[in-house]
Short mmCIF file of C-alpha atoms and ligand atoms in Angstrom, two decimals:
data_model
loop_
_atom_site.label_atom_id
_atom_site.label_comp_id
_atom_site.label_asym_id
_atom_site.label_seq_id
_atom_site.Cartn_x
_atom_site.Cartn_y
_atom_site.Cartn_z
CA MET A 955 155.02 74.67 159.57
CA GLU A 956 158.30 75.70 158.01
CA ASN A 957 157.14 75.21 154.43
CA ALA A 958 154.01 77.30 154.88
CA SER A 959 156.12 80.45 155.14
CA LYS A 960 158.58 79.70 152.37
CA SER A 961 159.29 82.67 150.11
CA ILE A 962 158.91 82.35 146.36
CA VAL A 963 161.41 85.19 145.92
CA GLU A 964 164.21 85.65 148.45
CA ILE A 965 166.48 88.64 147.92
CA ARG A 966 169.52 89.20 150.12
CA GLN A 967 172.00 92.09 150.05
CA LEU A 968 171.42 92.67 146.37
CA THR A 969 173.47 95.38 144.70
CA LYS A 970 173.55 96.58 141.15
CA SER A 971 175.37 99.43 139.47
CA TYR A 972 175.79 100.56 135.91
CA ARG A 973 178.95 101.84 134.27
CA ARG A 974 178.51 105.09 132.44
CA GLY A 975 181.38 106.96 130.80
CA GLY A 976 184.05 105.39 133.00
CA GLN A 977 181.99 106.02 136.13
CA THR A 978 180.16 103.49 138.24
CA VAL A 979 176.63 104.55 139.12
CA PRO A 980 175.10 102.57 141.97
CA VAL A 981 171.44 101.79 141.31
CA LEU A 982 170.49 99.27 144.00
CA THR A 983 172.30 99.02 147.31
CA ASN A 984 171.83 96.13 149.73
CA ILE A 985 168.26 95.28 148.87
CA SER A 986 166.79 92.47 150.95
CA PHE A 987 163.20 91.29 150.88
CA ASP A 988 160.90 88.34 150.47
CA ILE A 989 157.88 87.69 148.32
CA MET A 990 155.50 84.94 149.37
CA PRO A 991 153.67 82.62 146.95
CA GLY A 992 150.38 84.22 145.92
CA ASP A 993 151.52 87.75 146.79
CA PHE A 994 150.60 90.72 144.63
CA ILE A 995 153.23 93.39 145.21
CA ALA A 996 153.37 96.92 143.85
CA LEU A 997 156.84 98.40 143.58
CA MET A 998 156.73 102.18 143.65
CA GLY A 999 159.25 105.00 143.65
CA PRO A 1000 160.34 108.04 141.71
CA SER A 1001 161.62 107.80 138.15
CA GLY A 1002 165.20 106.53 138.12
CA SER A 1003 164.92 104.93 141.58
CA GLY A 1004 165.75 101.48 140.21
CA LYS A 1005 162.30 99.89 139.97
CA SER A 1006 162.79 98.43 136.49
CA THR A 1007 166.31 97.36 137.40
CA LEU A 1008 165.03 95.44 140.42
CA LEU A 1009 162.17 93.88 138.43
CA ASN A 1010 164.56 92.82 135.67
CA LEU A 1011 166.84 91.18 138.22
CA ILE A 1012 163.93 89.22 139.73
CA ALA A 1013 162.84 88.20 136.23
CA GLY A 1014 166.32 87.04 135.25
CA ILE A 1015 166.65 89.61 132.46
CA ASP A 1016 169.66 91.17 134.14
CA LYS A 1017 172.25 90.01 136.68
CA PRO A 1018 173.17 91.57 140.04
CA ASP A 1019 176.73 92.62 140.96
CA SER A 1020 176.49 90.87 144.31
CA GLY A 1021 174.02 89.38 146.74
CA SER A 1022 171.72 86.44 146.33
CA LEU A 1023 168.47 86.20 144.47
CA LYS A 1024 166.54 82.98 144.89
CA VAL A 1025 163.35 82.24 143.03
CA ASN A 1026 161.62 79.09 144.18
CA GLY A 1027 164.88 78.02 145.83
CA ILE A 1028 167.05 78.49 142.73
CA ASP A 1029 169.84 81.08 142.94
CA ILE A 1030 169.25 82.65 139.55
CA ALA A 1031 172.24 85.01 139.96
CA ALA A 1032 174.45 81.92 139.74
CA LEU A 1033 173.02 80.63 136.44
CA SER A 1034 174.85 81.00 133.12
CA GLU A 1035 173.25 83.14 130.41
CA ALA A 1036 171.95 80.05 128.59
CA GLU A 1037 170.57 78.51 131.80
CA LEU A 1038 168.98 81.83 132.67
CA ALA A 1039 167.23 82.03 129.27
CA ASP A 1040 165.74 78.56 129.77
CA TRP A 1041 164.78 79.40 133.34
CA ARG A 1042 163.02 82.60 132.21
CA ALA A 1043 161.05 80.85 129.47
CA ALA A 1044 159.76 78.29 131.96
CA ASN A 1045 159.18 80.47 135.00
CA VAL A 1046 158.49 84.10 134.19
CA GLY A 1047 155.64 85.89 132.44
CA PHE A 1048 156.36 89.50 131.41
CA ILE A 1049 153.98 92.38 130.90
CA PHE A 1050 155.53 95.61 129.58
CA GLN A 1051 154.32 99.20 129.42
CA PHE A 1052 154.24 99.22 125.61
CA TYR A 1053 152.89 95.65 125.23
CA ASN A 1054 155.85 94.41 123.11
CA LEU A 1055 153.66 92.34 120.79
CA MET A 1056 155.05 91.09 117.48
CA PRO A 1057 153.44 93.36 114.86
CA VAL A 1058 153.46 90.72 112.11
CA LEU A 1059 151.63 88.15 114.24
CA THR A 1060 147.91 88.04 115.06
CA ALA A 1061 146.65 88.15 118.64
CA PHE A 1062 146.33 84.35 118.50
CA GLU A 1063 149.88 83.90 117.18
CA ASN A 1064 151.35 86.31 119.73
CA VAL A 1065 149.82 84.34 122.59
CA GLU A 1066 150.84 81.03 121.00
CA LEU A 1067 154.48 82.09 120.64
CA PRO A 1068 155.75 81.01 124.10
CA LEU A 1069 154.07 77.62 123.61
CA LEU A 1070 156.14 76.89 120.49
CA LEU A 1071 159.02 76.18 122.88
CA THR A 1072 157.01 73.47 124.63
CA THR A 1073 156.12 69.91 123.63
CA LEU A 1074 152.41 70.70 123.27
CA SER A 1075 150.76 69.60 120.02
CA ARG A 1076 149.17 72.07 117.62
CA SER A 1077 145.66 71.26 118.81
CA GLN A 1078 146.68 71.47 122.49
CA ARG A 1079 148.22 74.86 121.79
CA GLN A 1080 145.10 76.05 120.03
CA GLU A 1081 142.93 74.99 122.97
CA ARG A 1082 145.17 76.80 125.47
CA VAL A 1083 145.43 79.98 123.39
CA GLU A 1084 141.66 80.16 122.82
CA LEU A 1085 141.01 79.69 126.53
CA ALA A 1086 143.55 82.38 127.47
CA LEU A 1087 142.15 84.86 124.95
CA SER A 1088 138.61 84.20 126.17
CA MET A 1089 139.77 84.86 129.74
CA VAL A 1090 140.95 88.32 128.71
CA GLY A 1091 137.75 88.92 126.72
CA LEU A 1092 139.27 88.81 123.23
CA THR A 1093 137.63 85.78 121.64
CA ASP A 1094 136.32 87.99 118.83
CA ARG A 1095 139.73 89.59 118.20
CA MET A 1096 141.95 86.51 117.83
CA ALA A 1097 142.71 87.07 114.15
CA HIS A 1098 143.48 90.76 114.57
CA TYR A 1099 146.97 92.21 114.31
CA PRO A 1100 148.26 94.50 117.09
CA SER A 1101 147.82 97.57 114.85
CA GLU A 1102 144.11 96.69 114.64
CA LEU A 1103 143.70 96.66 118.42
CA SER A 1104 143.41 99.45 121.01
CA GLY A 1105 146.13 99.89 123.62
CA GLY A 1106 143.99 98.22 126.25
CA GLN A 1107 143.27 95.27 123.94
CA GLN A 1108 146.96 94.92 123.09
CA GLN A 1109 147.79 94.82 126.77
CA ARG A 1110 145.16 92.11 127.27
CA VAL A 1111 146.86 90.06 124.53
CA ALA A 1112 150.15 90.64 126.35
CA ILE A 1113 148.60 89.40 129.61
CA ALA A 1114 147.34 86.24 127.88
CA ARG A 1115 150.82 85.71 126.43
CA ALA A 1116 152.34 86.21 129.88
CA PHE A 1117 150.28 83.54 131.63
CA ILE A 1118 149.88 81.03 128.77
CA THR A 1119 152.85 78.96 129.98
CA ASP A 1120 151.54 78.99 133.57
CA PRO A 1121 154.70 80.69 134.87
CA LEU A 1122 155.80 80.74 138.49
CA ILE A 1123 155.83 84.55 138.67
CA LEU A 1124 154.31 87.37 136.65
CA VAL A 1125 156.25 90.62 136.42
CA ALA A 1126 154.69 93.80 135.06
CA ASP A 1127 156.58 97.05 134.45
CA GLU A 1128 154.17 100.02 134.40
CA PRO A 1129 151.46 97.85 132.74
CA THR A 1130 148.93 100.68 132.81
CA GLY A 1131 151.40 103.50 132.09
CA ASP A 1132 150.24 104.07 128.53
CA LEU A 1133 146.50 103.52 129.04
CA ASP A 1134 143.46 105.66 129.79
CA ARG A 1135 141.78 105.16 133.16
CA VAL A 1136 139.06 102.78 131.90
CA SER A 1137 141.49 100.49 130.04
CA ALA A 1138 143.90 100.69 132.96
CA ASP A 1139 141.20 99.54 135.36
CA ASP A 1140 140.40 96.60 133.03
CA ILE A 1141 144.04 95.55 133.10
CA LEU A 1142 144.26 95.91 136.89
CA ARG A 1143 141.11 93.82 137.31
CA MET A 1144 142.61 91.09 135.14
CA LEU A 1145 145.83 91.07 137.12
CA ALA A 1146 143.83 90.91 140.35
CA ARG A 1147 141.89 87.92 138.98
CA LEU A 1148 145.05 86.12 137.90
CA ASN A 1149 146.24 86.61 141.44
CA SER A 1150 143.06 85.70 143.34
CA GLU A 1151 141.60 83.00 141.08
CA MET A 1152 144.74 81.40 139.64
CA GLY A 1153 147.01 82.11 142.60
CA LYS A 1154 149.64 83.83 140.45
CA THR A 1155 152.39 85.70 142.27
CA ILE A 1156 152.59 89.18 140.73
CA ILE A 1157 155.25 91.86 141.03
CA MET A 1158 154.09 95.10 139.44
CA VAL A 1159 156.13 98.28 139.02
CA THR A 1160 153.99 101.40 138.92
CA HIS A 1161 154.24 105.07 139.76
CA ASP A 1162 150.44 105.35 139.89
CA PRO A 1163 149.05 105.15 143.46
CA HIS A 1164 145.65 104.17 142.05
CA ALA A 1165 147.15 101.17 140.23
CA ALA A 1166 149.15 100.23 143.32
CA LYS A 1167 145.91 99.88 145.29
CA SER A 1168 145.16 96.68 143.33
CA ALA A 1169 148.13 95.03 145.02
CA HIS A 1170 148.18 93.42 148.48
CA SER A 1171 151.18 95.42 149.55
CA ILE A 1172 153.31 98.28 148.35
CA ARG A 1173 157.09 98.60 148.57
CA HIS A 1174 158.79 101.92 147.95
CA LEU A 1175 162.20 102.28 146.36
CA GLU A 1176 164.09 105.47 147.07
CA LYS A 1177 167.62 106.07 145.81
CA GLY A 1178 168.26 102.36 145.44
CA GLU A 1179 167.01 101.44 148.90
CA LEU A 1180 163.79 99.76 149.92
CA ASP A 1181 161.50 101.17 152.60
CA VAL A 1182 161.12 99.34 155.88
CA THR A 1183 157.34 99.27 156.06
CA SER A 1184 155.31 97.41 153.51
CA GLU A 1185 151.61 97.88 154.28
CA ARG A 1186 149.30 99.96 152.18
P1 LIG B 1076 163.00 103.29 137.27
O1 LIG B 1076 162.42 102.10 136.59
O2 LIG B 1076 162.71 103.35 138.74
O3 LIG B 1076 162.63 104.58 136.61
P2 LIG B 1076 165.54 102.23 136.33
O4 LIG B 1076 165.70 100.95 137.06
O5 LIG B 1076 165.10 102.16 134.92
O6 LIG B 1076 164.59 103.21 137.19
O7 LIG B 1076 166.93 103.03 136.34
C1 LIG B 1076 167.62 103.30 137.56
C2 LIG B 1076 168.89 104.07 137.24
O8 LIG B 1076 169.78 103.24 136.50
C3 LIG B 1076 168.68 105.31 136.41
O9 LIG B 1076 169.54 106.32 136.88
C4 LIG B 1076 169.06 104.88 135.02
O10 LIG B 1076 169.54 105.96 134.28
C5 LIG B 1076 170.14 103.85 135.28
N1 LIG B 1076 170.16 102.78 134.25
C6 LIG B 1076 169.16 101.92 134.00
N2 LIG B 1076 169.51 101.05 133.02
C7 LIG B 1076 170.77 101.39 132.66
C8 LIG B 1076 171.71 100.86 131.69
N3 LIG B 1076 171.42 99.80 130.93
N4 LIG B 1076 172.91 101.47 131.60
C9 LIG B 1076 173.23 102.53 132.37
N5 LIG B 1076 172.41 103.05 133.30
C10 LIG B 1076 171.19 102.50 133.44
MG1 LIG B 1077 161.20 101.87 134.95
#
C-alpha cells in the first residue's frame, strides 16, 4: 500500500536565511518533515523562531536556499517565479492574521476574487460564492464591506475566500491572533470542519496552545529547528 502513505508535503533538509545589513541570519536549518493528506497540523514556537518563514515556503510565497520541498509530488523550490504564482493560485488557500481582505470589495466580491482567474461563468461563480459564504454563516452579510464587519466575520470571509478554489492545502498564519476567544473558537471550529468534512489538509501557525488543540498534531519550531516528537 505504497500510495496510502504518500505525503502531500515532503520537506527535506530545508534551509533558509535572510541577509540583513551585510550579515546572513540563518532562520531555518535542515528542516525535514512530512504532512499527510487530510492532516491538520499546528506549527508552534516562540516569536522569531521561523514559523511564518516555514509556512511561506510551504505555500510557495518564498523560496528556500537549499533542500527540497515537494507538494503533491511537485518540487516547488524548482519552479520559476511565474510558475510558482500559477501553482499558488491553483493549489494554496491562505488565511492571515489580519484577514487581508480588499477594503473596496464586498464580502461577496472578496470571496469571488480568486474565481476570476478560473474559467467559471458568472452564474457558476455566484453559486459557489453563495455556498461558501453560507458555510461560514455569512449569507446575510454578503453585500457588506470589510469595514462593516467584525474581526471574526472578516476572518470568516477570508476562510471562504481561501477554500473557494478547492485548493490542495490551506495555510493559516496566526488566524486567531487578533480575535477574542469566542470569535477565535468560531474560526477554529470552521477550520476543523473544513478538515473533517471536506478533507482539507491544514497547516496552521499559532502561538496559542488553546488554538493548537484543534489540530491533530503539533510541531514545535525552536531556533530554526523542528522538534522530534509530534504528538499533542
Ligand atoms: P515567526 O513567524 O516564528 O515569529 P518569522 O518566520 O517571521 O518568525 O521570522 C524568523 C526570523 O527571520 C526572525 O528573526 C525575523 O526577524 C527574520 N525575518 C523574517 N522575514 C525576514 C525578511 N524578509 N528579511 C529579513 N529577516 C527576516
Ligand atoms: Mg510569524
